[in-house]
Amino acid sequence: FIFIFFHAQLALFTAHPLHLPLDNMSPTMSSSLYTVAALSGRRASQQGGNKQRAVVQPLTADAATEALPLISAPRRRGGGADELVAWKSIRQERWEGVLEVEGNLPLWLDGTYLRNGPGLWDLGDYGFRHLFDGYAMLVRVSFRDGHAVGAHRQIESEAYKAAREHGKLCYREFSEVPKPDSFTSFIGQLVSLFSGSSLTDNSNTGVLRLGDGRVLCLTESVKGSIIVDPDTLDTVSKFEYQDKLGGLIHSAHPIVTDTEFWTLIPDLIRPGYVVARMDIGSNERQFVGRVDCRGGPAPGWVHSFPVTENYVVVPEMPLRYCVANLLRAEPTPLYKFQWYPDSGSYMHVMCKASGNIVASVEVPPFMTFHFINAYEEKDEEGRVTAIIADCCEHNANTSILDNLRLHNLRSFTGEDVLIDSRVGRFRIPLDGSPFGELEAALDPEDHGRGMDMCSINPAHLGKEYRYTYACGAHRPCNFPNTLTKIDLVEKTVMNWYEEGAVPSEPYFVPRPGAVEEDDGVAISMVSAKDGSGYALVLDAKTFKEIARANFPYGLPYGLHCCWVPRNK
């Protein structure tokens, strides 16, 4: 307690003002910002002095050929043409309209692509400093009969609504902390931190479809789990767990199938992780087992983790949660974490059925946000001898976190500053050996030594697989700027690149009835060099562009996505 209180006082005395006036935002912003225009360019207004607003229509069999109303492109402040739209805020809460399609969309592509990510980094004259701080915005592209309708909307989290109402930051974001008005309010903020009430619910990271059809947006905080309507993008309600497992933080990327939901809950008091599962249709997590940390003063960050058919893989990397950094008012280079290279790096394997730990091995130091997949390696007699787990690994270089400051992303001068990354392949033996292996699954030069934001064919989750789709690099760059298809069997790569464009995670959608693993499309939202934005559709086999659906305005960079098939 003395240690925590000392650092809390240090955080108070080193704080900088964080008052955030919202110049053109108010509780009625959603109505005051709308300007309705038809696709033909004619303006539509309402009589009687009512505010102009969007008319949101569902996509029906005929709607894709109709002229749905458009809201004018979001207004942007300042900046030159050389500033990428990927790192600019959306200045309107919502928009919907028919998208112009270039090329030919597959007629079998019938459903909705959703992408989540930060959409608002600027509040009045104040700008957030890190990519991960922005308030969440959903992008939707609904495909049907070769047509597309697009939309975006801010997620109505409590953090976003409070900032809009009070004109300042009210919750702790990834790198931002509200400035207390007095010592009394600081003590209250400290108490609320340990209760979790001051943590953000800004669910700007992931979006996934549960097996029961509910669509969930997520972030690192448990309270930041929000149910949304995939058709209207309405914020429906909080997703609240109905159990006693507790926890203030969890993995931002749970493992979801048609029948199950798996998650990791870090324990900051007794360093370790709780492994939990949940039946689809339920909100009650069930305790499966616990992994105690083998090194360091706190558990390693678990942004994501992999599973196999029979096991859960729990990574323990030396980038660990840090209470002292959590309490600071100003961000450190590693934000809420600290790098402890001497604490060791480990991979733990837990049996799904029993909760028993069947392997716990030391591995070389690693740094990753995202695991790709894992599967069980078997001998000739069918016995499991090892677990293979692949991830987007940044060569144990934690500077990737600080490189994602918005200032660094917005100030690219042509110098090659993106840190090297690879497909890191772990081999975790199940024969009692104390050490595991980590090596590159293929030559990183083939994808430009850049690797992150990955997806696979969902039918191969936890099973042996061949292909992954991710973001790579075309050097020089300061951020991943290509889409890449990796063949892990032949160890070959196909790349898509457009000069000056910033593509987001390519999401694989399998063709209905497909037999081959790469029979489908990969969809990515692209922020183009000229300020425009579009949904790119690539043939997953050839990795060639087959269509793009153009938005009438540019889109900021987003993080993760999912696919919601249409109910027949």
Short mmCIF file of N, CA and C in Angstrom, two decimals, residues 146-274:
data_model
loop_
_atom_site.label_atom_id
_atom_site.label_comp_id
_atom_site.label_asym_id
_atom_site.label_seq_id
_atom_site.Cartn_x
_atom_site.Cartn_y
_atom_site.Cartn_z
N GLY A 146 -24.35 -8.47 -55.19
CA GLY A 146 -23.34 -7.70 -55.90
C GLY A 146 -23.34 -6.23 -55.58
N HIS A 147 -24.13 -5.79 -54.60
CA HIS A 147 -24.19 -4.39 -54.19
C HIS A 147 -23.69 -4.25 -52.76
N ALA A 148 -23.48 -3.01 -52.34
CA ALA A 148 -22.97 -2.76 -50.99
C ALA A 148 -23.55 -1.48 -50.43
N VAL A 149 -23.90 -1.51 -49.16
CA VAL A 149 -24.33 -0.34 -48.41
C VAL A 149 -23.37 -0.16 -47.24
N GLY A 150 -22.88 1.04 -47.04
CA GLY A 150 -21.92 1.29 -45.98
C GLY A 150 -22.47 2.20 -44.90
N ALA A 151 -21.82 2.17 -43.75
CA ALA A 151 -22.23 3.03 -42.64
C ALA A 151 -21.10 3.11 -41.63
N HIS A 152 -21.13 4.17 -40.82
CA HIS A 152 -20.27 4.21 -39.63
C HIS A 152 -21.07 4.84 -38.50
N ARG A 153 -20.66 4.54 -37.27
CA ARG A 153 -21.32 5.12 -36.10
C ARG A 153 -20.43 5.00 -34.88
N GLN A 154 -20.41 6.06 -34.06
CA GLN A 154 -19.70 6.01 -32.79
C GLN A 154 -20.42 5.06 -31.83
N ILE A 155 -19.65 4.32 -31.06
CA ILE A 155 -20.21 3.47 -30.03
C ILE A 155 -20.50 4.33 -28.80
N GLU A 156 -21.71 4.19 -28.27
CA GLU A 156 -22.14 5.04 -27.15
C GLU A 156 -21.70 4.46 -25.81
N SER A 157 -20.38 4.43 -25.60
CA SER A 157 -19.85 3.99 -24.31
C SER A 157 -20.07 5.09 -23.28
N GLU A 158 -19.99 4.73 -22.00
CA GLU A 158 -20.11 5.73 -20.94
C GLU A 158 -18.97 6.73 -21.03
N ALA A 159 -17.78 6.26 -21.40
CA ALA A 159 -16.63 7.16 -21.52
C ALA A 159 -16.86 8.21 -22.60
N TYR A 160 -17.39 7.78 -23.74
CA TYR A 160 -17.66 8.71 -24.84
C TYR A 160 -18.76 9.69 -24.47
N LYS A 161 -19.84 9.18 -23.88
CA LYS A 161 -20.96 10.06 -23.52
C LYS A 161 -20.56 11.06 -22.44
N ALA A 162 -19.72 10.63 -21.50
CA ALA A 162 -19.29 11.54 -20.44
C ALA A 162 -18.40 12.64 -20.99
N ALA A 163 -17.50 12.31 -21.91
CA ALA A 163 -16.65 13.33 -22.52
C ALA A 163 -17.48 14.32 -23.31
N ARG A 164 -18.50 13.83 -23.98
CA ARG A 164 -19.38 14.69 -24.76
C ARG A 164 -20.19 15.62 -23.85
N GLU A 165 -20.63 15.10 -22.72
CA GLU A 165 -21.48 15.87 -21.82
C GLU A 165 -20.69 16.89 -21.01
N HIS A 166 -19.52 16.49 -20.50
CA HIS A 166 -18.77 17.35 -19.58
C HIS A 166 -17.66 18.14 -20.24
N GLY A 167 -17.37 17.85 -21.48
CA GLY A 167 -16.35 18.61 -22.18
C GLY A 167 -14.94 18.28 -21.75
N LYS A 168 -14.71 17.11 -21.17
CA LYS A 168 -13.37 16.73 -20.76
C LYS A 168 -13.30 15.21 -20.61
N LEU A 169 -12.08 14.71 -20.53
CA LEU A 169 -11.85 13.31 -20.31
C LEU A 169 -12.34 12.92 -18.92
N CYS A 170 -13.10 11.85 -18.82
CA CYS A 170 -13.68 11.44 -17.53
C CYS A 170 -13.26 10.05 -17.08
N TYR A 171 -12.68 9.25 -17.97
CA TYR A 171 -12.26 7.89 -17.63
C TYR A 171 -10.81 7.67 -18.06
N ARG A 172 -10.16 6.69 -17.46
CA ARG A 172 -8.79 6.34 -17.80
C ARG A 172 -8.76 5.57 -19.11
N GLU A 173 -8.12 6.15 -20.12
CA GLU A 173 -7.96 5.47 -21.39
C GLU A 173 -6.60 4.77 -21.42
N PHE A 174 -6.18 4.31 -22.59
CA PHE A 174 -4.92 3.55 -22.67
C PHE A 174 -3.74 4.37 -22.16
N SER A 175 -3.61 5.63 -22.60
CA SER A 175 -2.48 6.45 -22.17
C SER A 175 -2.90 7.75 -21.50
N GLU A 176 -4.19 7.99 -21.37
CA GLU A 176 -4.67 9.25 -20.83
C GLU A 176 -5.36 9.03 -19.47
N VAL A 177 -5.15 10.00 -18.58
CA VAL A 177 -5.74 9.95 -17.25
C VAL A 177 -6.42 11.30 -16.98
N PRO A 178 -7.66 11.32 -16.50
CA PRO A 178 -8.30 12.61 -16.18
C PRO A 178 -7.52 13.35 -15.10
N LYS A 179 -7.43 14.66 -15.24
CA LYS A 179 -6.75 15.48 -14.24
C LYS A 179 -7.71 15.74 -13.08
N PRO A 180 -7.34 15.36 -11.84
CA PRO A 180 -8.22 15.63 -10.70
C PRO A 180 -8.29 17.13 -10.41
N ASP A 181 -9.47 17.59 -9.98
CA ASP A 181 -9.66 19.01 -9.69
C ASP A 181 -9.11 19.39 -8.32
N SER A 182 -8.94 18.40 -7.43
CA SER A 182 -8.46 18.68 -6.08
C SER A 182 -7.85 17.40 -5.51
N PHE A 183 -7.22 17.53 -4.34
CA PHE A 183 -6.66 16.35 -3.71
C PHE A 183 -7.76 15.38 -3.32
N THR A 184 -8.89 15.93 -2.90
CA THR A 184 -10.02 15.07 -2.53
C THR A 184 -10.51 14.27 -3.73
N SER A 185 -10.61 14.95 -4.87
CA SER A 185 -11.07 14.23 -6.06
C SER A 185 -10.02 13.22 -6.52
N PHE A 186 -8.73 13.53 -6.24
CA PHE A 186 -7.68 12.58 -6.58
C PHE A 186 -7.82 11.31 -5.75
N ILE A 187 -8.07 11.46 -4.45
CA ILE A 187 -8.25 10.29 -3.60
C ILE A 187 -9.44 9.47 -4.09
N GLY A 188 -10.52 10.17 -4.46
CA GLY A 188 -11.68 9.47 -5.00
C GLY A 188 -11.34 8.74 -6.29
N GLN A 189 -10.51 9.37 -7.11
CA GLN A 189 -10.10 8.73 -8.36
C GLN A 189 -9.26 7.49 -8.09
N LEU A 190 -8.40 7.59 -7.05
CA LEU A 190 -7.56 6.44 -6.69
C LEU A 190 -8.43 5.28 -6.24
N VAL A 191 -9.41 5.58 -5.38
CA VAL A 191 -10.32 4.53 -4.90
C VAL A 191 -11.09 3.93 -6.07
N SER A 192 -11.55 4.78 -6.98
CA SER A 192 -12.33 4.29 -8.11
C SER A 192 -11.48 3.46 -9.07
N LEU A 193 -10.16 3.73 -9.08
CA LEU A 193 -9.27 2.93 -9.92
C LEU A 193 -9.26 1.49 -9.43
N PHE A 194 -9.11 1.31 -8.12
CA PHE A 194 -9.03 -0.04 -7.59
C PHE A 194 -10.38 -0.76 -7.61
N SER A 195 -11.45 0.00 -7.65
CA SER A 195 -12.76 -0.64 -7.79
C SER A 195 -13.09 -0.90 -9.26
N GLY A 196 -12.36 -0.23 -10.14
CA GLY A 196 -12.58 -0.41 -11.57
C GLY A 196 -13.52 0.60 -12.18
N SER A 197 -14.15 1.44 -11.36
CA SER A 197 -15.16 2.35 -11.91
C SER A 197 -14.56 3.46 -12.76
N SER A 198 -13.27 3.78 -12.56
CA SER A 198 -12.65 4.84 -13.36
C SER A 198 -12.02 4.31 -14.65
N LEU A 199 -11.97 2.97 -14.81
CA LEU A 199 -11.44 2.41 -16.03
C LEU A 199 -12.41 2.65 -17.18
N THR A 200 -11.88 2.85 -18.35
CA THR A 200 -12.72 3.14 -19.51
C THR A 200 -13.54 1.93 -19.93
N ASP A 201 -14.70 2.21 -20.51
CA ASP A 201 -15.47 1.17 -21.19
C ASP A 201 -15.47 1.44 -22.69
N ASN A 202 -14.47 2.20 -23.15
CA ASN A 202 -14.34 2.57 -24.55
C ASN A 202 -13.94 1.33 -25.36
N SER A 203 -14.92 0.63 -25.88
CA SER A 203 -14.71 -0.68 -26.52
C SER A 203 -14.25 -0.52 -27.96
N ASN A 204 -13.01 -0.06 -28.13
CA ASN A 204 -12.51 0.31 -29.46
C ASN A 204 -11.59 -0.73 -30.08
N THR A 205 -11.56 -1.96 -29.56
CA THR A 205 -10.56 -2.93 -30.02
C THR A 205 -11.16 -3.99 -30.93
N GLY A 206 -11.95 -4.89 -30.36
CA GLY A 206 -12.44 -6.01 -31.13
C GLY A 206 -13.94 -5.96 -31.36
N VAL A 207 -14.41 -6.75 -32.32
CA VAL A 207 -15.83 -6.95 -32.55
C VAL A 207 -15.98 -8.40 -32.99
N LEU A 208 -16.94 -9.10 -32.39
CA LEU A 208 -17.11 -10.51 -32.72
C LEU A 208 -18.58 -10.90 -32.61
N ARG A 209 -18.91 -11.94 -33.32
CA ARG A 209 -20.27 -12.48 -33.30
C ARG A 209 -20.28 -13.74 -32.46
N LEU A 210 -21.09 -13.74 -31.41
CA LEU A 210 -21.24 -14.92 -30.59
C LEU A 210 -22.08 -15.97 -31.31
N GLY A 211 -22.01 -17.20 -30.85
CA GLY A 211 -22.74 -18.27 -31.50
C GLY A 211 -24.24 -18.11 -31.44
N ASP A 212 -24.74 -17.30 -30.47
CA ASP A 212 -26.19 -17.07 -30.37
C ASP A 212 -26.64 -15.87 -31.19
N GLY A 213 -25.72 -15.25 -31.95
CA GLY A 213 -26.07 -14.14 -32.82
C GLY A 213 -25.79 -12.77 -32.26
N ARG A 214 -25.56 -12.66 -30.96
CA ARG A 214 -25.24 -11.35 -30.39
C ARG A 214 -23.88 -10.88 -30.91
N VAL A 215 -23.78 -9.58 -31.15
CA VAL A 215 -22.51 -8.99 -31.61
C VAL A 215 -21.94 -8.15 -30.49
N LEU A 216 -20.68 -8.40 -30.18
CA LEU A 216 -20.04 -7.85 -29.00
C LEU A 216 -18.80 -7.05 -29.38
N CYS A 217 -18.68 -5.82 -28.85
CA CYS A 217 -17.47 -5.03 -28.99
C CYS A 217 -16.69 -5.09 -27.68
N LEU A 218 -15.36 -5.14 -27.78
CA LEU A 218 -14.53 -5.40 -26.61
C LEU A 218 -13.33 -4.48 -26.54
N THR A 219 -12.79 -4.36 -25.32
CA THR A 219 -11.48 -3.78 -25.09
C THR A 219 -10.85 -4.53 -23.93
N GLU A 220 -9.76 -4.00 -23.35
CA GLU A 220 -9.05 -4.72 -22.29
C GLU A 220 -9.83 -4.76 -20.98
N SER A 221 -10.65 -3.74 -20.70
CA SER A 221 -11.40 -3.73 -19.45
C SER A 221 -12.65 -4.58 -19.57
N VAL A 222 -12.98 -5.31 -18.49
CA VAL A 222 -14.16 -6.16 -18.51
C VAL A 222 -15.41 -5.32 -18.72
N LYS A 223 -15.46 -4.12 -18.11
CA LYS A 223 -16.63 -3.26 -18.24
C LYS A 223 -16.80 -2.73 -19.66
N GLY A 224 -15.76 -2.81 -20.47
CA GLY A 224 -15.82 -2.33 -21.84
C GLY A 224 -16.29 -3.39 -22.81
N SER A 225 -17.26 -4.20 -22.41
CA SER A 225 -17.87 -5.20 -23.28
C SER A 225 -19.29 -4.72 -23.58
N ILE A 226 -19.55 -4.41 -24.84
CA ILE A 226 -20.80 -3.74 -25.23
C ILE A 226 -21.46 -4.48 -26.38
N ILE A 227 -22.77 -4.71 -26.25
CA ILE A 227 -23.54 -5.36 -27.31
C ILE A 227 -24.03 -4.30 -28.29
N VAL A 228 -23.87 -4.56 -29.58
CA VAL A 228 -24.31 -3.62 -30.62
C VAL A 228 -25.23 -4.35 -31.59
N ASP A 229 -26.05 -3.58 -32.29
CA ASP A 229 -26.92 -4.10 -33.33
C ASP A 229 -26.15 -4.03 -34.65
N PRO A 230 -25.87 -5.15 -35.31
CA PRO A 230 -25.06 -5.11 -36.53
C PRO A 230 -25.75 -4.46 -37.72
N ASP A 231 -27.07 -4.32 -37.66
CA ASP A 231 -27.80 -3.72 -38.78
C ASP A 231 -27.88 -2.21 -38.66
N THR A 232 -28.15 -1.71 -37.45
CA THR A 232 -28.28 -0.26 -37.25
C THR A 232 -27.04 0.37 -36.65
N LEU A 233 -26.13 -0.47 -36.11
CA LEU A 233 -24.96 -0.05 -35.36
C LEU A 233 -25.32 0.63 -34.04
N ASP A 234 -26.56 0.48 -33.60
CA ASP A 234 -26.97 1.02 -32.31
C ASP A 234 -26.19 0.34 -31.19
N THR A 235 -25.85 1.12 -30.16
CA THR A 235 -25.32 0.55 -28.92
C THR A 235 -26.51 0.02 -28.13
N VAL A 236 -26.57 -1.30 -27.91
CA VAL A 236 -27.74 -1.93 -27.31
C VAL A 236 -27.67 -1.91 -25.80
N SER A 237 -26.59 -2.44 -25.23
CA SER A 237 -26.47 -2.55 -23.78
C SER A 237 -25.08 -3.01 -23.40
N LYS A 238 -24.79 -2.98 -22.12
CA LYS A 238 -23.57 -3.58 -21.61
C LYS A 238 -23.70 -5.10 -21.70
N PHE A 239 -22.56 -5.76 -21.90
CA PHE A 239 -22.50 -7.20 -21.79
C PHE A 239 -21.92 -7.50 -20.40
N GLU A 240 -22.77 -7.93 -19.48
CA GLU A 240 -22.35 -8.11 -18.09
C GLU A 240 -22.31 -9.59 -17.75
N TYR A 241 -21.19 -10.00 -17.14
CA TYR A 241 -21.04 -11.39 -16.74
C TYR A 241 -21.87 -11.66 -15.48
N GLN A 242 -22.55 -12.78 -15.45
CA GLN A 242 -23.40 -13.15 -14.33
C GLN A 242 -22.74 -14.29 -13.55
N ASP A 243 -21.55 -13.97 -13.01
CA ASP A 243 -20.81 -14.96 -12.24
C ASP A 243 -19.99 -14.23 -11.19
N LYS A 244 -19.21 -14.98 -10.43
CA LYS A 244 -18.43 -14.40 -9.34
C LYS A 244 -16.93 -14.48 -9.61
N LEU A 245 -16.54 -14.64 -10.87
CA LEU A 245 -15.12 -14.72 -11.17
C LEU A 245 -14.43 -13.36 -11.05
N GLY A 246 -15.19 -12.28 -11.19
CA GLY A 246 -14.62 -10.95 -11.02
C GLY A 246 -13.62 -10.61 -12.10
N GLY A 247 -12.64 -9.77 -11.73
CA GLY A 247 -11.63 -9.33 -12.68
C GLY A 247 -11.98 -7.99 -13.28
N LEU A 248 -11.00 -7.10 -13.34
CA LEU A 248 -11.20 -5.78 -13.96
C LEU A 248 -10.74 -5.77 -15.40
N ILE A 249 -9.80 -6.66 -15.74
CA ILE A 249 -9.26 -6.72 -17.11
C ILE A 249 -9.31 -8.16 -17.59
N HIS A 250 -9.29 -8.31 -18.90
CA HIS A 250 -9.29 -9.63 -19.51
C HIS A 250 -8.65 -9.53 -20.88
N SER A 251 -8.49 -10.67 -21.53
CA SER A 251 -7.97 -10.65 -22.89
C SER A 251 -8.96 -9.94 -23.80
N ALA A 252 -8.44 -9.03 -24.62
CA ALA A 252 -9.31 -8.32 -25.56
C ALA A 252 -9.78 -9.21 -26.69
N HIS A 253 -9.15 -10.39 -26.82
CA HIS A 253 -9.51 -11.32 -27.90
C HIS A 253 -9.85 -12.68 -27.32
N PRO A 254 -11.09 -12.87 -26.86
CA PRO A 254 -11.51 -14.20 -26.45
C PRO A 254 -11.58 -15.13 -27.66
N ILE A 255 -11.59 -16.42 -27.38
CA ILE A 255 -11.78 -17.41 -28.44
C ILE A 255 -13.26 -17.77 -28.49
N VAL A 256 -13.88 -17.57 -29.66
CA VAL A 256 -15.32 -17.78 -29.79
C VAL A 256 -15.60 -18.78 -30.91
N THR A 257 -16.41 -19.78 -30.60
CA THR A 257 -16.91 -20.72 -31.60
C THR A 257 -18.44 -20.69 -31.56
N ASP A 258 -19.06 -21.57 -32.30
CA ASP A 258 -20.53 -21.62 -32.31
C ASP A 258 -21.08 -22.08 -30.97
N THR A 259 -20.25 -22.73 -30.15
CA THR A 259 -20.76 -23.30 -28.90
C THR A 259 -20.04 -22.80 -27.65
N GLU A 260 -18.87 -22.15 -27.80
CA GLU A 260 -18.07 -21.81 -26.63
C GLU A 260 -17.48 -20.41 -26.71
N PHE A 261 -17.05 -19.96 -25.54
CA PHE A 261 -16.39 -18.66 -25.38
C PHE A 261 -15.29 -18.89 -24.33
N TRP A 262 -14.02 -18.68 -24.71
CA TRP A 262 -12.89 -18.86 -23.80
C TRP A 262 -12.21 -17.52 -23.56
N THR A 263 -11.80 -17.28 -22.33
CA THR A 263 -11.11 -16.03 -22.03
C THR A 263 -10.06 -16.24 -20.94
N LEU A 264 -9.13 -15.30 -20.84
CA LEU A 264 -8.12 -15.27 -19.78
C LEU A 264 -8.35 -14.03 -18.93
N ILE A 265 -8.27 -14.20 -17.61
CA ILE A 265 -8.43 -13.10 -16.67
C ILE A 265 -7.14 -12.97 -15.87
N PRO A 266 -6.31 -11.94 -16.13
CA PRO A 266 -5.08 -11.77 -15.37
C PRO A 266 -5.37 -11.45 -13.90
N ASP A 267 -4.57 -12.00 -13.01
CA ASP A 267 -4.66 -11.75 -11.57
C ASP A 267 -3.47 -10.89 -11.18
N LEU A 268 -3.71 -9.62 -10.86
CA LEU A 268 -2.62 -8.70 -10.53
C LEU A 268 -2.20 -8.80 -9.07
N ILE A 269 -3.02 -9.41 -8.23
CA ILE A 269 -2.69 -9.53 -6.80
C ILE A 269 -1.80 -10.75 -6.56
N ARG A 270 -2.26 -11.91 -7.00
CA ARG A 270 -1.43 -13.12 -6.96
C ARG A 270 -1.08 -13.42 -8.42
N PRO A 271 0.08 -12.97 -8.90
CA PRO A 271 0.36 -12.98 -10.34
C PRO A 271 0.06 -14.31 -11.01
N GLY A 272 -0.87 -14.27 -11.92
CA GLY A 272 -1.27 -15.45 -12.65
C GLY A 272 -2.45 -15.17 -13.55
N TYR A 273 -3.08 -16.22 -14.03
CA TYR A 273 -4.18 -16.09 -14.97
C TYR A 273 -5.26 -17.11 -14.63
N VAL A 274 -6.51 -16.68 -14.68
CA VAL A 274 -7.65 -17.59 -14.58
C VAL A 274 -8.13 -17.90 -15.99
#
